[in-house]
Tab-separated table of C-alpha atoms and ligand atoms in Angstrom:
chain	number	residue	atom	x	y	z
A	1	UNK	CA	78.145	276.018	101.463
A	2	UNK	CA	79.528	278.401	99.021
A	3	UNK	CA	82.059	277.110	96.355
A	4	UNK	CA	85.607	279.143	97.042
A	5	UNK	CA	87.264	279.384	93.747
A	6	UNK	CA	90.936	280.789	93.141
A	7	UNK	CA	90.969	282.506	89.331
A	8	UNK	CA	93.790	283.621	87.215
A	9	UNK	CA	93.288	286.220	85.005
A	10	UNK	CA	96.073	286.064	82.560
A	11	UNK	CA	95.039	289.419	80.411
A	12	UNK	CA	97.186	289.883	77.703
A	13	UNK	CA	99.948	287.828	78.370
A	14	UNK	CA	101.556	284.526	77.469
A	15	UNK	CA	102.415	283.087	73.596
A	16	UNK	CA	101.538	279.946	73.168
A	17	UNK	CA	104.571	278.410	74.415
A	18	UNK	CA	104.776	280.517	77.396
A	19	UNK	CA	100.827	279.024	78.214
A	20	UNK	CA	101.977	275.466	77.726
A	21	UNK	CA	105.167	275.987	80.117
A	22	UNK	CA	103.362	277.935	82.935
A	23	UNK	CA	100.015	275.286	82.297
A	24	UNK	CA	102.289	272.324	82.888
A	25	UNK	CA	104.048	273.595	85.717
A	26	UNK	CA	100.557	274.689	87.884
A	27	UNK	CA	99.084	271.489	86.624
A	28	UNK	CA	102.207	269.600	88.677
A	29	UNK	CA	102.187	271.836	91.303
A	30	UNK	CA	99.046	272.160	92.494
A	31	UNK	CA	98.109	271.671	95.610
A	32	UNK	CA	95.205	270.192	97.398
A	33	UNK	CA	92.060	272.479	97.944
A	34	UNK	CA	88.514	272.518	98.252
A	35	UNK	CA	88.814	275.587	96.207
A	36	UNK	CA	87.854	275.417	92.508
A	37	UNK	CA	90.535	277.056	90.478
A	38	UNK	CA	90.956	278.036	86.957
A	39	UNK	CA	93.004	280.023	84.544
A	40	UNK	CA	91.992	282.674	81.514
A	41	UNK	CA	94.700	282.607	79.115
A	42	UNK	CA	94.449	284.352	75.854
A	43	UNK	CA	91.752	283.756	73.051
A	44	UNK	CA	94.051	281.882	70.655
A	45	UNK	CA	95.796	279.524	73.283
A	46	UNK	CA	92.367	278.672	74.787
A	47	UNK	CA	91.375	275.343	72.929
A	48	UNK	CA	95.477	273.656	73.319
A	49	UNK	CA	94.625	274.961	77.081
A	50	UNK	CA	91.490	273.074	77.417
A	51	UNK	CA	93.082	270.030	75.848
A	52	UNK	CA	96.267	270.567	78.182
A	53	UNK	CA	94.091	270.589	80.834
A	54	UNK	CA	91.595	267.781	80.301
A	55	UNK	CA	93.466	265.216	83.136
A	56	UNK	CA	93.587	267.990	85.547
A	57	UNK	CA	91.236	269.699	87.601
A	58	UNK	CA	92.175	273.237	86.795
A	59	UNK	CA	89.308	274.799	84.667
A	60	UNK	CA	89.921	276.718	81.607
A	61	UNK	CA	88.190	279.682	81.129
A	62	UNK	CA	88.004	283.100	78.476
A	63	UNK	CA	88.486	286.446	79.269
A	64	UNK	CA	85.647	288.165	77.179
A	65	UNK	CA	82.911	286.886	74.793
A	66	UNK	CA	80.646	288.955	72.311
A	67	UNK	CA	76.703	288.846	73.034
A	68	UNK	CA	75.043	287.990	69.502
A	69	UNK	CA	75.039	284.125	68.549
A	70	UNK	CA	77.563	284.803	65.327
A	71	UNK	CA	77.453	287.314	62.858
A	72	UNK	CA	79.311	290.368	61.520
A	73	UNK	CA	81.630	291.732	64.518
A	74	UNK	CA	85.134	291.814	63.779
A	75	UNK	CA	87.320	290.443	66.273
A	76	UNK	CA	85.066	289.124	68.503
A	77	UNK	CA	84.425	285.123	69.840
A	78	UNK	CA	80.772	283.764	70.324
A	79	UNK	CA	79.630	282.041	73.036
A	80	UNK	CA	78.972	278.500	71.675
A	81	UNK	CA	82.254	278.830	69.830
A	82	UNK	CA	83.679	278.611	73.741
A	83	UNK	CA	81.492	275.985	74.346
A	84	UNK	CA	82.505	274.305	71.507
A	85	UNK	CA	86.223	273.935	72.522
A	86	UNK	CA	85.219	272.680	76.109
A	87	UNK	CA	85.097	276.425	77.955
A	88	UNK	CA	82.388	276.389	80.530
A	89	UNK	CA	83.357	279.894	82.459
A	90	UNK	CA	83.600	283.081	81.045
A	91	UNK	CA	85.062	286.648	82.722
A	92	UNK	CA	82.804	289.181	81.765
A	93	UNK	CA	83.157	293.129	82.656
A	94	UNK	CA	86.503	293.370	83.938
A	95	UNK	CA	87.296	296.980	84.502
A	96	UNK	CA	90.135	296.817	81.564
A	97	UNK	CA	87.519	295.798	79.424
A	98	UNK	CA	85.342	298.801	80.518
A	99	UNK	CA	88.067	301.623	80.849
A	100	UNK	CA	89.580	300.764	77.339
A	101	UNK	CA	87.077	299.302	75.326
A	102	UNK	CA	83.883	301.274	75.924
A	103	UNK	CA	81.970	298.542	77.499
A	104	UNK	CA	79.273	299.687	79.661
A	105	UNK	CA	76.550	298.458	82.078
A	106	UNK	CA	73.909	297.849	78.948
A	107	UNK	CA	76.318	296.277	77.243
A	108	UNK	CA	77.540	294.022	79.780
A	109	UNK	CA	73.637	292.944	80.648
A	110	UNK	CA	73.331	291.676	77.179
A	111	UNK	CA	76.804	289.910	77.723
A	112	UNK	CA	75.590	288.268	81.168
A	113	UNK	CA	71.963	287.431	79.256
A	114	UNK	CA	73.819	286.027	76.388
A	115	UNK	CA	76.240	283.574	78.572
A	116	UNK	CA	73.451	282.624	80.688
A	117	UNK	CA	71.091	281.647	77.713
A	118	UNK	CA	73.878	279.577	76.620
A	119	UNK	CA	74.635	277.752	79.961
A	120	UNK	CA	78.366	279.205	80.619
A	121	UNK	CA	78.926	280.541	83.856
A	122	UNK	CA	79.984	284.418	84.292
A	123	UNK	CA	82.601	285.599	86.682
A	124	UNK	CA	81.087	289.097	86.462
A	125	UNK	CA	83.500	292.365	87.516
A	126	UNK	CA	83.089	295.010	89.343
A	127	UNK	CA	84.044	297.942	91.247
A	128	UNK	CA	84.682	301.400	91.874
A	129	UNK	CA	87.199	303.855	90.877
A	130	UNK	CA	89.870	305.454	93.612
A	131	UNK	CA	87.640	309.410	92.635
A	132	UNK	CA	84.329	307.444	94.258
A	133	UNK	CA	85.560	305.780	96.868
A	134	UNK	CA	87.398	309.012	97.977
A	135	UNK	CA	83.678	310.766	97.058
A	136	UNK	CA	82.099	307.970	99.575
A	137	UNK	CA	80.352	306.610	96.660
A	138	UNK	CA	81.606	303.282	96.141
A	139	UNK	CA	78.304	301.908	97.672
A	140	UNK	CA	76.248	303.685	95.443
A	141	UNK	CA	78.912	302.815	92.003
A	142	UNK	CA	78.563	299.276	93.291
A	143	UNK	CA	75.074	298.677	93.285
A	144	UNK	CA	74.218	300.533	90.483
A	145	UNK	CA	76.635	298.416	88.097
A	146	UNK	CA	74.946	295.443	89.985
A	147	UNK	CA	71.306	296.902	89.472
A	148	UNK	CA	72.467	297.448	85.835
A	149	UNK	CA	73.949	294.524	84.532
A	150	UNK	CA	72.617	291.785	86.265
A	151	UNK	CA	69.285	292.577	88.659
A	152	UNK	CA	66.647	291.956	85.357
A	153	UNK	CA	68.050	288.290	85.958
A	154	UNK	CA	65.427	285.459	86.976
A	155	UNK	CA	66.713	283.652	90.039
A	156	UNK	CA	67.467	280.919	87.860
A	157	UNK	CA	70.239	282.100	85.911
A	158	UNK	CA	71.830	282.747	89.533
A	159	UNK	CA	73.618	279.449	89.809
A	160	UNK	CA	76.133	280.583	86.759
A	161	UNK	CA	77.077	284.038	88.387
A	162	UNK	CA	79.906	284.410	90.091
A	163	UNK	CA	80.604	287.595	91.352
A	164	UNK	CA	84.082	289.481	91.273
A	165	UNK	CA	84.520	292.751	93.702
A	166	UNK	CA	87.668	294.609	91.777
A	167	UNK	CA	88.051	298.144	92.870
A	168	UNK	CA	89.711	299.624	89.890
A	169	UNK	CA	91.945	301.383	92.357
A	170	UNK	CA	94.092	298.595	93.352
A	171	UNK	CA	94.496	296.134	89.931
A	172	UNK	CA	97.950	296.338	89.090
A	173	UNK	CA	98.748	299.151	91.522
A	174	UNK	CA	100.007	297.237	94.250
A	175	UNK	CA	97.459	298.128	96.827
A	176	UNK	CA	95.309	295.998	97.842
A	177	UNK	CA	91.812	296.692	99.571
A	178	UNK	CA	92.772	296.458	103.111
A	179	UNK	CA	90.497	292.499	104.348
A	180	UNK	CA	88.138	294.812	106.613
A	181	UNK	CA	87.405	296.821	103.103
A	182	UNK	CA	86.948	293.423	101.395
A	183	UNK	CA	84.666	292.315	103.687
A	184	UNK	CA	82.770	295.271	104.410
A	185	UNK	CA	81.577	295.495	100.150
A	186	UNK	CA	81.259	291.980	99.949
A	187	UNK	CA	78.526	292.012	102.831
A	188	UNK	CA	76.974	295.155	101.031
A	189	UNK	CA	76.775	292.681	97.999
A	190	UNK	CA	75.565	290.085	99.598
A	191	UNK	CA	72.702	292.486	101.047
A	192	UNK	CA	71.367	293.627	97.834
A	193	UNK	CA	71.551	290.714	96.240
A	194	UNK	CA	69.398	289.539	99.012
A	195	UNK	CA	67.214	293.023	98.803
A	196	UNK	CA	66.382	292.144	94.983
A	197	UNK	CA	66.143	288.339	94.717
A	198	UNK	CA	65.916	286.251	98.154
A	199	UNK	CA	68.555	285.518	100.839
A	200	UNK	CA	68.931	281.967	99.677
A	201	UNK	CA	70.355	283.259	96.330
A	202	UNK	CA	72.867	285.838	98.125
A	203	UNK	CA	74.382	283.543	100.639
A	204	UNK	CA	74.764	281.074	97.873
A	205	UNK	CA	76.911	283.077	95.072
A	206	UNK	CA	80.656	283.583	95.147
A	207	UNK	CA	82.060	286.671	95.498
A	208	UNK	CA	85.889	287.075	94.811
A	209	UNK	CA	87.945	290.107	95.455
A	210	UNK	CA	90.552	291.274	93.047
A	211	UNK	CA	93.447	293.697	93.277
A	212	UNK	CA	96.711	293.177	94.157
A	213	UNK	CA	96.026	290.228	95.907
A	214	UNK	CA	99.494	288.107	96.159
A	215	UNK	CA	100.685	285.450	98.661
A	216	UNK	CA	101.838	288.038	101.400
A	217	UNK	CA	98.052	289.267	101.440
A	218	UNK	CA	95.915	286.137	100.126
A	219	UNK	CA	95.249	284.510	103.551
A	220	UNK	CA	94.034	287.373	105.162
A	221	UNK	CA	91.878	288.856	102.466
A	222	UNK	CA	90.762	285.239	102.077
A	223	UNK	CA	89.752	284.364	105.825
A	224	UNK	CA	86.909	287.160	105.504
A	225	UNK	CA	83.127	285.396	105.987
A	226	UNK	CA	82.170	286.963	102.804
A	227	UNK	CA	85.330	286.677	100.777
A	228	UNK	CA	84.875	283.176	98.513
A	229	UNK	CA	88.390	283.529	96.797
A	230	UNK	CA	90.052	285.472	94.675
A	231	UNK	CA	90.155	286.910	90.960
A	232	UNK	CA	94.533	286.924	90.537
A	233	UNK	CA	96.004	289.117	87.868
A	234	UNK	CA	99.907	289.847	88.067
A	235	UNK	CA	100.442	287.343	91.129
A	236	UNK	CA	99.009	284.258	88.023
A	237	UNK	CA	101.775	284.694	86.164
A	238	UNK	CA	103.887	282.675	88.582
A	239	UNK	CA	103.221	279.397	89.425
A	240	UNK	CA	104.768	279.638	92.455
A	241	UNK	CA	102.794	282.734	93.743
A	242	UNK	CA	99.840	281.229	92.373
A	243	UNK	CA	99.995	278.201	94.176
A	244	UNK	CA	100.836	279.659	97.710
A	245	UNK	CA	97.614	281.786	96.868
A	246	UNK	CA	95.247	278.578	96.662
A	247	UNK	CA	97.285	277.126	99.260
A	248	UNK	CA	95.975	280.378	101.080
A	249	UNK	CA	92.471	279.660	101.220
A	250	UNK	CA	92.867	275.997	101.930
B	301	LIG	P1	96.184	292.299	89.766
B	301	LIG	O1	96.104	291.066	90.635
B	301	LIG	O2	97.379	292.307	88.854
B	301	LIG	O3	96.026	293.556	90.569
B	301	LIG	O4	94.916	292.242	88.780
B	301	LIG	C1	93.668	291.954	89.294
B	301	LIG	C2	92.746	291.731	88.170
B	301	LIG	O5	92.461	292.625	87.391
B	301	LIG	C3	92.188	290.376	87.992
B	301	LIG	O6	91.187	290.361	87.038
């Protein structure tokens, strides 16, 4: 059985206050679910997050991490300095991250390599652009980020990876990969992570799909075979549309 986890992905949003209020609030409304589920608030609220969090079972997790133990790199947060506030998950890739900040495939391998030598779990993203899928080759941008970043792997490191299908052409925008789109990358996934490891590895990582998912939309997107949850951006914001989105995959 695969784990089904619900994610927020607060981006840059939320001063500390704001974390504490919204925190509280999910922590007392949240509902029953098989589903693991966790938040990524901002760097600086992280460690009053973790401790927030520490009688609940909603996991804390960071949005970005550097790959080099410490050193001179302005601006950027280690690895065992997340570990050393109680962070266990890290996002790694998002397409924000890669659009604005320059962060490509090579990069992002030595990010992945990094986390995994440390023992945090990645929720790696992913996912083509609306000029490739329209160009048919959202297959081919797929894998090859895949190939990139993560296929020099051993099959060990495999039980931290999670895997998050975003299409860069529906965060934020409001459209949503239709649930037959969804499910038809997710089982490409699936297939070459099977192709370059074994089919015991790809039928036991999540994959999540992100974009414009909200509560209208969860269930469906959620009820695919190879859809494990769900990596939330706007829709995280609100407790209350976060909730009914867990409640969704319940
Ligand atoms: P939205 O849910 O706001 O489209 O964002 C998705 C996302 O980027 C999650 O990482």
């Amino acid at each position: 059985m695969r784990t089904n986890i619900v994610a927020g992905n607060w981006k840059m949003n939320k001063t500390a206050s704001e974390t504490d209020a919204l925190l509280d609030e999910l922590a007392a409304k949240l509902p029953d679910s098989s589903a693991e589920v966790m938040v990524a608030p901002v760097f600086v609220n992280l460690a009053e997050a973790v401790r927030r969090m520490d009688t609940s079972r909603i996991e804390v997790i960071a949005q970005n991490m550097h790959f080099a133990d410490s050193g001179a790199f302005t601006g950027e947060v280690s690895a065992d300095m997340l570990l050393d506030i109680g962070i266990g998950t890290v996002i790694l890739g998002h397409s924000e991250r890669r659009a604005y900040f320059g962060e490509d495939d090579q990069l992002l391998a030595k990010k992945v390599a990094q986390a995994v030598k440390k023992g945090l779990r990645s929720i790696f993203c992913f996912g083509e652009e609306l000029q490739d899928r329209k160009a048919g080759k959202h297959f081919e941008v797929v894998a090859s980020q895949l190939k990139k970043a993560l296929f020099g792997l051993p099959v060990s490191a495999w039980g931290k990876i999670v895997l998050a299908y975003e299409p860069v052409w529906a965060i934020g925008t409001g459209e949503t990969a239709s649930p037959e789109q969804a499910q038809e990358m997710h089982a490409f996934i699936r297939k070459i992570v099977s192709d370059a490891y074994t089919d015991a590895v790809a039928q036991k990582v999540s994959i999540l799909y992100g974009g414009s998912v909200k509560p209208e939309n969860a269930a469906e997107i959620f009820s695919k075979p190879d859809v494990d949850g769900g990596l939330i951006g706007g829709a995280s914001l609100k407790a209350d549309d976060f909730v009914a989105i867990i409640r969704a995959i319940s």
